[in-house]
Short mmCIF file of C-alpha atoms in Angstrom, two decimals:
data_model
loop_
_atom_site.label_atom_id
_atom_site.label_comp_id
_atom_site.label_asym_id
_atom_site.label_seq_id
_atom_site.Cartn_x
_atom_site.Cartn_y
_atom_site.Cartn_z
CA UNK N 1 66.23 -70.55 -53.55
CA UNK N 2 65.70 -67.21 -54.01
CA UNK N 3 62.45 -65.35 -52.04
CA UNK N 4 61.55 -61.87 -52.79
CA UNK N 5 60.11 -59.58 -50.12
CA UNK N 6 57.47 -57.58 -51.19
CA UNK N 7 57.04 -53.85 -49.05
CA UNK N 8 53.96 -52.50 -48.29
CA UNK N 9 53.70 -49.20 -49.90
CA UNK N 10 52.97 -46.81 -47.06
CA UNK N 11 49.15 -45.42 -46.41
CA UNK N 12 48.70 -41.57 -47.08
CA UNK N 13 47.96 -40.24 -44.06
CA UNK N 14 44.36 -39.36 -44.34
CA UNK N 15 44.58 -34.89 -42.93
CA UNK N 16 42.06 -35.08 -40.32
CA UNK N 17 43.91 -37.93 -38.71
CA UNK N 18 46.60 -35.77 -38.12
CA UNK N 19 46.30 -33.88 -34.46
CA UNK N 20 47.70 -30.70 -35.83
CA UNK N 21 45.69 -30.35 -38.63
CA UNK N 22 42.28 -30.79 -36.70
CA UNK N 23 44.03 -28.67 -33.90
CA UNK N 24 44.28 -25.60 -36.84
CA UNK N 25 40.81 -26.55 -38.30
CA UNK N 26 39.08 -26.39 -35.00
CA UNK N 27 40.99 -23.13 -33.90
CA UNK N 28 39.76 -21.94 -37.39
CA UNK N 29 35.97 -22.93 -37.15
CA UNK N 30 35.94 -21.19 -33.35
CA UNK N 31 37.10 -17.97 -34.40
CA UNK N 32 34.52 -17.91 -37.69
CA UNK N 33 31.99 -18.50 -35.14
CA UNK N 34 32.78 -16.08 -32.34
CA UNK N 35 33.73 -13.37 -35.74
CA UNK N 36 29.80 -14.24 -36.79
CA UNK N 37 28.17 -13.96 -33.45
CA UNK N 38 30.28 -10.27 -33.08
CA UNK N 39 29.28 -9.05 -36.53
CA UNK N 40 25.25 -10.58 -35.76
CA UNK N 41 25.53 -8.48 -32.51
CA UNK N 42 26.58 -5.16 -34.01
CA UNK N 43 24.47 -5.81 -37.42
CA UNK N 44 21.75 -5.81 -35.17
CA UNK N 45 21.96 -3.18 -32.52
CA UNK N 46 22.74 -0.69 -35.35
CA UNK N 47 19.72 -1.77 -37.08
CA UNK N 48 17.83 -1.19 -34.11
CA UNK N 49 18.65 2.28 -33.29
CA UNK N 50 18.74 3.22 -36.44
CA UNK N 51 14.81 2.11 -36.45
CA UNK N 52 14.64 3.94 -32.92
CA UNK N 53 16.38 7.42 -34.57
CA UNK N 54 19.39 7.16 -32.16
CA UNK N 55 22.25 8.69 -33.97
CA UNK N 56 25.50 6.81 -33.89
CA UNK N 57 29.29 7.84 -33.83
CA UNK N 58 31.50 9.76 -31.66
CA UNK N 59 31.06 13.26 -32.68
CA UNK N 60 28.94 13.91 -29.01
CA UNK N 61 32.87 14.15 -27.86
CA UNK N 62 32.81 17.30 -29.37
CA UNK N 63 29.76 19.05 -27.90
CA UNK N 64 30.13 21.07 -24.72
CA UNK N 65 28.96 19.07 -21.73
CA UNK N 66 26.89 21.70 -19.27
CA UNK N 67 27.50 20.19 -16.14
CA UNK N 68 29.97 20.96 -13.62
CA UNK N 69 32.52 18.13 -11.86
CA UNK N 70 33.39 18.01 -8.10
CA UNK N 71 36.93 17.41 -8.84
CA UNK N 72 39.35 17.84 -11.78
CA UNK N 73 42.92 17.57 -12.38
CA UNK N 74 42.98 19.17 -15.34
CA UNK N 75 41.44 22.72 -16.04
CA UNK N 76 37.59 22.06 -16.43
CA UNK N 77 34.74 24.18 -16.59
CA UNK N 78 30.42 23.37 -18.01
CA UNK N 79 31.48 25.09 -21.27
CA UNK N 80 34.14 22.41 -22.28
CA UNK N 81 33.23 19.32 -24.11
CA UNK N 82 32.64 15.81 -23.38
CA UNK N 83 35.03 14.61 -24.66
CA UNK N 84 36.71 16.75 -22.20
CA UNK N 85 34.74 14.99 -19.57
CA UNK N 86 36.73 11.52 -20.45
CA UNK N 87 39.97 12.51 -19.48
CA UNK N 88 38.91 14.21 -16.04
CA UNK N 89 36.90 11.00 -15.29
CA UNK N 90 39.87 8.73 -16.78
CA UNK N 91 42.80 11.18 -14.76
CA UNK N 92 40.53 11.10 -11.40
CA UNK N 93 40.42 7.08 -11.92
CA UNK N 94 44.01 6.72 -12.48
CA UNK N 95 44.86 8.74 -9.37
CA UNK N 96 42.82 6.79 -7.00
CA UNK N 97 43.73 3.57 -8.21
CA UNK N 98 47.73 4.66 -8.39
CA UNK N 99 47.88 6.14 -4.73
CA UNK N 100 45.68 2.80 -3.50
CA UNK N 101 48.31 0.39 -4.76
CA UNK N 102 51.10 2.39 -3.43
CA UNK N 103 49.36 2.58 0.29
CA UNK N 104 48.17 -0.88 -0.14
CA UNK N 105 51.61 -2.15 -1.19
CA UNK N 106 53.64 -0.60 1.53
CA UNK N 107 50.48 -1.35 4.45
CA UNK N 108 50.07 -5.01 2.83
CA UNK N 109 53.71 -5.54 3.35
CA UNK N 110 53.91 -4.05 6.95
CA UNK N 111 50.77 -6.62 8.18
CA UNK N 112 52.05 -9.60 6.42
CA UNK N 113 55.22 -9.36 8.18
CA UNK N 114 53.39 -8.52 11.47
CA UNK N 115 51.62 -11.70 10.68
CA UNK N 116 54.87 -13.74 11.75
CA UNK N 117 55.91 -11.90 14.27
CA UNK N 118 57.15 -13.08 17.44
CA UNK N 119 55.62 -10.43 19.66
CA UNK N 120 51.90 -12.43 20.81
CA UNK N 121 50.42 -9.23 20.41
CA UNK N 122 51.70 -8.10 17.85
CA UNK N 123 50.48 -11.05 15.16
CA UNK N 124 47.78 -11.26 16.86
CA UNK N 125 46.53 -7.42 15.87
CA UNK N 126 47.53 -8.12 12.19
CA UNK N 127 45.41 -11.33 12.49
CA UNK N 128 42.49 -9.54 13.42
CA UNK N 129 43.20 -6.68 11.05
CA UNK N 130 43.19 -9.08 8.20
CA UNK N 131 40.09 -11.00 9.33
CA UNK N 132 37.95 -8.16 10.19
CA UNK N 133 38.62 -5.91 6.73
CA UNK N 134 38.81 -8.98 4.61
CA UNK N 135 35.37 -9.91 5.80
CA UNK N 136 33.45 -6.97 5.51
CA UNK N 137 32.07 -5.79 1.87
CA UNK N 138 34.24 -3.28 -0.15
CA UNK N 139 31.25 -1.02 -0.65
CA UNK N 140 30.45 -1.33 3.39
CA UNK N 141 33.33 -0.21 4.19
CA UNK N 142 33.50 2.88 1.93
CA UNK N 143 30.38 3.98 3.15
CA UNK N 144 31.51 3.55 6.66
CA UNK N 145 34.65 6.05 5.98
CA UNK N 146 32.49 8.08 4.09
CA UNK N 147 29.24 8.35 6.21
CA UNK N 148 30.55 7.46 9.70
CA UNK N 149 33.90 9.26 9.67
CA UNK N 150 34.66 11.71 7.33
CA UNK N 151 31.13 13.27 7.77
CA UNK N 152 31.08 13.45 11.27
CA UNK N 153 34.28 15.13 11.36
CA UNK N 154 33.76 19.18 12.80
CA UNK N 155 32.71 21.86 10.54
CA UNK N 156 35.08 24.79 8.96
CA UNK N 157 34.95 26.60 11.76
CA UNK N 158 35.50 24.25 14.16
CA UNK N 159 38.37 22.17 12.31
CA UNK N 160 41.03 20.49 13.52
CA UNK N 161 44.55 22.51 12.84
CA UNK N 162 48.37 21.44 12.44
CA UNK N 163 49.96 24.68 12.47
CA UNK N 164 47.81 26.89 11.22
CA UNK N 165 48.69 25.39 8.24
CA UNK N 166 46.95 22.46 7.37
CA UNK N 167 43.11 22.32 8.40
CA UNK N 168 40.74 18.78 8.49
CA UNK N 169 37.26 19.20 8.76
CA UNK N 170 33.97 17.43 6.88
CA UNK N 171 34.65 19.19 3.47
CA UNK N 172 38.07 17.81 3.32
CA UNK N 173 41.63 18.38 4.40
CA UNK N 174 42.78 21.31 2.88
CA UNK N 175 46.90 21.42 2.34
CA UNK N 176 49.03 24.58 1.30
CA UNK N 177 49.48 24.71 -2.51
CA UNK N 178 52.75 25.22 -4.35
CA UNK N 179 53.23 28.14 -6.33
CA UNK N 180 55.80 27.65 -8.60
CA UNK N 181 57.43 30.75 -10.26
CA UNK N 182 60.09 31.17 -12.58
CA UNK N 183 63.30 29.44 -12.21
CA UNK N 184 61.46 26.45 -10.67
CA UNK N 185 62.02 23.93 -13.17
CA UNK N 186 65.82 23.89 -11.94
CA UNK N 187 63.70 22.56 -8.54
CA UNK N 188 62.60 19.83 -10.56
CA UNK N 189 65.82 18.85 -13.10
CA UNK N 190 67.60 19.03 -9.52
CA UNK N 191 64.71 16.47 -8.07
CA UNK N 192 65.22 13.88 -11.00
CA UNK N 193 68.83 14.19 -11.30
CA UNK N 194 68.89 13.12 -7.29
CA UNK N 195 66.46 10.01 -8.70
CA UNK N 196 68.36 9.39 -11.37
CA UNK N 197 72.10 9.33 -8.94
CA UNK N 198 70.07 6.90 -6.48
CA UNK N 199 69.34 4.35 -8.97
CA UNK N 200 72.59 5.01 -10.23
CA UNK N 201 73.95 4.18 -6.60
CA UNK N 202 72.19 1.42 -6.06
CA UNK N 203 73.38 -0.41 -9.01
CA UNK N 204 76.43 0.46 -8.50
CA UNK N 205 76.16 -1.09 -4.93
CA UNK N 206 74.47 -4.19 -5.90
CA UNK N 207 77.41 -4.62 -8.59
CA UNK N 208 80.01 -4.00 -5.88
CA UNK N 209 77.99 -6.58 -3.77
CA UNK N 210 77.85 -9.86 -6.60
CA UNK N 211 81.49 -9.07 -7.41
CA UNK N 212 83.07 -8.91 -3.39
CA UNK N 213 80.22 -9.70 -1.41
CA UNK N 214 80.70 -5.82 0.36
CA UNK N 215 77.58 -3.93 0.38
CA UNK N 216 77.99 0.06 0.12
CA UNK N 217 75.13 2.07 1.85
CA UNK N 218 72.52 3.11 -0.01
CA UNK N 219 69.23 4.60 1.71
CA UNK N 220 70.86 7.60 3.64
CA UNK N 221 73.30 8.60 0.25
CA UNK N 222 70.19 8.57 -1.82
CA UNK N 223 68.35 10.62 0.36
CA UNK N 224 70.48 13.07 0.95
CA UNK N 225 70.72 13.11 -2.97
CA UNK N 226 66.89 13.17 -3.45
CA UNK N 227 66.50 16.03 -0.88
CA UNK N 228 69.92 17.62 -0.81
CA UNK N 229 70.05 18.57 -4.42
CA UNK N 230 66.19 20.30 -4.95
CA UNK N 231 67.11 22.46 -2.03
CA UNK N 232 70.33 23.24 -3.08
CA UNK N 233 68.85 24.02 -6.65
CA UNK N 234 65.82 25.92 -4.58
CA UNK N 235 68.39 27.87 -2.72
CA UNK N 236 70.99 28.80 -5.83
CA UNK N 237 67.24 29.75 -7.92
CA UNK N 238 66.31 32.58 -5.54
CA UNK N 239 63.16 30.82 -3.92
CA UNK N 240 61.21 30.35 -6.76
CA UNK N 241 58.56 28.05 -4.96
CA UNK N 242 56.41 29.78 -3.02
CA UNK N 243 53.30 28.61 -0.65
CA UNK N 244 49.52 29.82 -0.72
CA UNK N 245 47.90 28.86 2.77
CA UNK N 246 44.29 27.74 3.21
CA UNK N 247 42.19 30.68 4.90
CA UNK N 248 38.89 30.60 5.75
CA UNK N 249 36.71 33.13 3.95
CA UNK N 250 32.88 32.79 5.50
CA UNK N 251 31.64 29.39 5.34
CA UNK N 252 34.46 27.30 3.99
CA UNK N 253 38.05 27.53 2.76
CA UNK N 254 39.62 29.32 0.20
CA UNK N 255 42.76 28.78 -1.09
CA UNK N 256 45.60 25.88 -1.11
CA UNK N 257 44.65 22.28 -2.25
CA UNK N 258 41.82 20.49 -1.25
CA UNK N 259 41.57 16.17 -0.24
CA UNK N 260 37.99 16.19 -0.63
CA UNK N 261 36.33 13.61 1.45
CA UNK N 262 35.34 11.46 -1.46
CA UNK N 263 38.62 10.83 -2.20
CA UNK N 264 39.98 10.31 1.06
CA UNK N 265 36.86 7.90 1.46
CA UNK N 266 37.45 5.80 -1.44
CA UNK N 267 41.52 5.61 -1.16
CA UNK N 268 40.99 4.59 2.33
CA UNK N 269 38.75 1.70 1.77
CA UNK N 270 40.31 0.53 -0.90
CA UNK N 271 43.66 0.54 0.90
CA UNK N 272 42.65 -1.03 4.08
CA UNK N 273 40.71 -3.65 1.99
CA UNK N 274 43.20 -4.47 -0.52
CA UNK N 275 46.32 -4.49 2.04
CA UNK N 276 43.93 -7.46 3.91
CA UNK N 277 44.66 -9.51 1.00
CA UNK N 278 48.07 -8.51 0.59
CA UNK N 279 49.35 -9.14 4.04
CA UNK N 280 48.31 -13.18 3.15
CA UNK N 281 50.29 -12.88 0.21
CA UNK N 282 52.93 -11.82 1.59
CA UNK N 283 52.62 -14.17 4.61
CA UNK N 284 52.31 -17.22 2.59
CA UNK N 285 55.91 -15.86 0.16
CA UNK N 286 57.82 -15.55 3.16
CA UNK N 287 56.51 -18.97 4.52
CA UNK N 288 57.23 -20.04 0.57
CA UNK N 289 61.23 -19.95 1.55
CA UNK N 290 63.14 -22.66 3.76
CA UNK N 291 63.80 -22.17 6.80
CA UNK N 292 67.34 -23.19 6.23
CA UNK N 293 67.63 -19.66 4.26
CA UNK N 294 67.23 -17.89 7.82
CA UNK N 295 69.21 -20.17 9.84
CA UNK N 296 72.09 -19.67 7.44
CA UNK N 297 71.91 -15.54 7.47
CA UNK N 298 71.69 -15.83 11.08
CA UNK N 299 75.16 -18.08 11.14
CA UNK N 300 76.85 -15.65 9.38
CA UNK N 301 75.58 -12.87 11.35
CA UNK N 302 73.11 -11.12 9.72
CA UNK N 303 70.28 -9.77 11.82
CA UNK N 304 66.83 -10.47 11.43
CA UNK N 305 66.27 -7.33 9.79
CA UNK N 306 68.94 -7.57 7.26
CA UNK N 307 68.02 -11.43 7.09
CA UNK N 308 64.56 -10.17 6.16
CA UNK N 309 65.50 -7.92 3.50
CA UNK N 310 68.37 -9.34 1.78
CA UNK N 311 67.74 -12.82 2.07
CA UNK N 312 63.52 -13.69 2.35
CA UNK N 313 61.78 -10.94 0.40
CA UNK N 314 63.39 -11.66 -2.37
CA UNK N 315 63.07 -15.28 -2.53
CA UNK N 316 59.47 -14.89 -1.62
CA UNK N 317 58.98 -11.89 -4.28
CA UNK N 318 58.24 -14.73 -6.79
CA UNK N 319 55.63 -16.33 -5.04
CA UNK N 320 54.29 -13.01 -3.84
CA UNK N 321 54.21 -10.91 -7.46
CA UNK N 322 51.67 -13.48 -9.41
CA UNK N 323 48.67 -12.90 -6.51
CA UNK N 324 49.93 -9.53 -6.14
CA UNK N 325 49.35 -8.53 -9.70
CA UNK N 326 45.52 -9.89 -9.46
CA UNK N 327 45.13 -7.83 -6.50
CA UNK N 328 46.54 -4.58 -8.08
CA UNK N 329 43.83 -5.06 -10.81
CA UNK N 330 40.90 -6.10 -8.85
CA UNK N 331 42.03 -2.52 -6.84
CA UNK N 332 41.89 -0.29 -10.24
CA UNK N 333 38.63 -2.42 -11.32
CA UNK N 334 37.12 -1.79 -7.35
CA UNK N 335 37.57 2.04 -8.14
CA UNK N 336 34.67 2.13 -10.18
CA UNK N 337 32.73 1.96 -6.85
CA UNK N 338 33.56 5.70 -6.67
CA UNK N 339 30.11 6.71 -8.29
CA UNK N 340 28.27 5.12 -4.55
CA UNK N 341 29.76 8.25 -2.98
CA UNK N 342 30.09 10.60 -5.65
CA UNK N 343 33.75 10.69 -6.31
CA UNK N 344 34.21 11.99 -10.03
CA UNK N 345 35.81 8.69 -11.84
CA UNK N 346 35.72 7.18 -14.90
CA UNK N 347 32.41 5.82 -14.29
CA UNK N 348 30.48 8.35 -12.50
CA UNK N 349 31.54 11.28 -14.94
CA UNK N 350 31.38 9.96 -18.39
CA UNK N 351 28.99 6.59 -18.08
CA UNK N 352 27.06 8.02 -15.66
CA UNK N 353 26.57 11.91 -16.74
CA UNK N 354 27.59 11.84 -19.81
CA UNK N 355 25.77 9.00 -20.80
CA UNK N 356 22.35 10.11 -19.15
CA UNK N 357 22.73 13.30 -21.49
CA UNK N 358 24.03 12.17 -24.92
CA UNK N 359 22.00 8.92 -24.68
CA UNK N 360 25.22 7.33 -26.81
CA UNK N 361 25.28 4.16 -24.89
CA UNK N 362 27.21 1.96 -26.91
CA UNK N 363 29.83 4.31 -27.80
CA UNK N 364 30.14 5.65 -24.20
CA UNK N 365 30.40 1.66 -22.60
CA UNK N 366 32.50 0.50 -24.89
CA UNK N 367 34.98 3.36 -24.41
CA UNK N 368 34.79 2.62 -20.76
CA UNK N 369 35.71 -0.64 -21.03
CA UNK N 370 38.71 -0.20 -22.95
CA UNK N 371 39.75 1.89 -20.83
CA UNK N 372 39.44 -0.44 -17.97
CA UNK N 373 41.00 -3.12 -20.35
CA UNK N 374 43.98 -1.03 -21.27
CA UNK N 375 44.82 -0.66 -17.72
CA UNK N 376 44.82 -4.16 -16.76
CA UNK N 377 46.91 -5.47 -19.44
CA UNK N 378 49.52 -2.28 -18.82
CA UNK N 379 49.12 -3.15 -15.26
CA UNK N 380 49.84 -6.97 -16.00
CA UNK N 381 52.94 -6.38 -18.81
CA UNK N 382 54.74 -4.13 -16.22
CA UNK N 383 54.42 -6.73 -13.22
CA UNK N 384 55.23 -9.44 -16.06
CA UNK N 385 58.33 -7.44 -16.55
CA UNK N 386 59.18 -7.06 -12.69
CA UNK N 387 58.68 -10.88 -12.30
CA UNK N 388 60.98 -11.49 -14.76
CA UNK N 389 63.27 -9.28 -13.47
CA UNK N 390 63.18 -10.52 -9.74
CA UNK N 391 63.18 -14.16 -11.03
CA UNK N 392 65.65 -16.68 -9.25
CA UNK N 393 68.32 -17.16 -12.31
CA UNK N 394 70.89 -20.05 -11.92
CA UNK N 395 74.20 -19.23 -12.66
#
């Protein structure tokens, strides 16, 4: 007998049973609305100072500004323009918040290491260090540097003196100044060729070091490269650096380069605060890797400090860089507390001054905070990059 099966034609998949396709839809709908809300938001604060006679656009940048600024790295002066104002703000920021994760790095590092040290003393100071500066308010503490130290400090004429040379007093530290004549930029070809040859040593050494497990020296080559070859090239160029000393000239300085107490202030807070939060980072990484790590350098006969260098940091570097990033950004974004003490940042110069005169408020904030925002994400892709690059590969 013969028996026929009869198939089922399949069911057409009806599209919004399909998890990808709602996936796109949904991703579609959410930007529409977040592009409507934007465009509602800007359709109606331009309609609204257009109906208040406030003028819109960015050609205030162009005006000159009138006011003076405490502190510039750049050549400034009242008659320049606002627009000049952003970049001394924006250079100003971007000094502060470079030198505080350098100091905070290297001072982070040094108390997370005390942390789990064997000397009772010892551990215990960086224990209170981190507890005590954790604890207490950014902004506190940058008022107490600024108000409670720095100002108390004696006055020009009384100052404090390292060789008649370098002078500390309540207007700031003043330092001798460079004064670089022709010939000089042979100083500074002969600096970054020395840079250049240590990184060049260094990965030659670590090379050397995968291939036959020898390790050449490295620190005391590269600094005599670094230093060595700039005063060689100093030297062979007929002293074309020179030195202008700080004098005092009636009430105050004159002359050389001058740490105002602002500065000083604000890098030191931020610093000490930020290198709280470090240390733990740093503690917990090295706590990150086995203990079976150290017990095998020390079999082998490393010392501890060797063992600490070549064998912990950088197993703990990739527990230590993903925290360590978020600090470094919540450092550059803390800067903007400059304008409590009157430091000349970012904030303080153009959204504070600038703004109070022009009146351009949305053009001014939103400038600021891409500013802010290109930062971070630079800040972010480069320790992206380094994380990468330290990253535990298997062979």
């Amino acid at each position: 007998m013969n028996t026929t099966t009869e198939t089922t034609p399949p069911v057409a998949k009806r599209p919004w049973r399909d998890p990808r396709v709602r996936a796109i839809a949904f991703q579609i709908l959410a930007l529409a609305v977040v592009g409507w809300l934007g465009w509602t938001l800007l359709d109606n604060t331009l309609t609204n100072m257009a109906e208040r006679g406030i003028s819109t656009g960015f050609g205030f940048l162009d005006e000159p500004a009138g006011f003076g600024i405490l502190f510039s790295l750049i050549p400034y002066n009242e008659t320049m323009s606002y627009g000049r104002t952003f970049w001394v703000g924006l250079l100003n920021t971007l000094l502060v918040s470079g030198l505080g994760i350098v100091i905070a790095t290297l001072l982070g590092f040094i108390v997370g290491i005390a942390r789990l040290s064997s000397n009772w003393l010892i551990a215990k100071l960086a224990l209170a260090y981190i507890e005590v500066f954790r604890n207490i308010p950014l902004l506190l503490q940058i008022f107490f540097w600024y108000f409670a130290v720095l100002q108390n400090l004696p006055s020009p004429r009384q100052s404090v003196t390292v060789g008649e040379a370098v002078f500390l007093n309540n207007r700031g530290l003043y330092l001798p100044e460079p004064i670089f004549q022709s010939g000089a930029g042979w100083v500074a070809l002969a600096l970054l060729a020395g840079i250049a040859a240590t990184v060049l040593l260094a990965w030659a050494a670590k090379r050397r070091q995968d291939r036959t497990g020898r390790r050449l020296p490295v620190f005391w080559p590269g600094l005599a490269l670094i230093i060595g070859l700039p005063i060689l090239a100093y030297a062979l160029a007929g002293t074309p650096i020179t030195w202008q000393l700080p004098a005092l000239q009636g009430f105050n300085f004159r002359g050389g380069m001058t740490v105002l107490p602002e500065l000083a202030a604000l890098l030191t807070a931020l610093a000490v605060y930020t290198a709280a939060f470090i240390a733990e980072i740093v503690r917990s990484g090295i706590l990150s890797v086995d203990r079976g790590q150290v017990e095998a350098a020390s079999a082998l006969g490393l010392r501890p400090r060797l063992t600490l260098r070549l064998v912990v940091i950088p197993q703990a570097m990739r527990v230590i860089i993903p925290p360590l990033t978020s600090q470094y950004l919540n450092l550059t974004k803390n800067s903007s507390l400059a304008t409590a003490i009157g430091y000349p940042d970012l904030v303080a110069v153009f959204m504070g001054t600038t703004l109070n005169q022009t009146g351009q408020a949305v053009e001014i904030v939103a400038m600021t905070m891409a500013v802010y925002l290109v930062i971070s994400l630079s800040i972010s892709a480069l320790m992206n990059l380094y994380n990468r690059a330290v990253a535990l590969k298997e062979r």
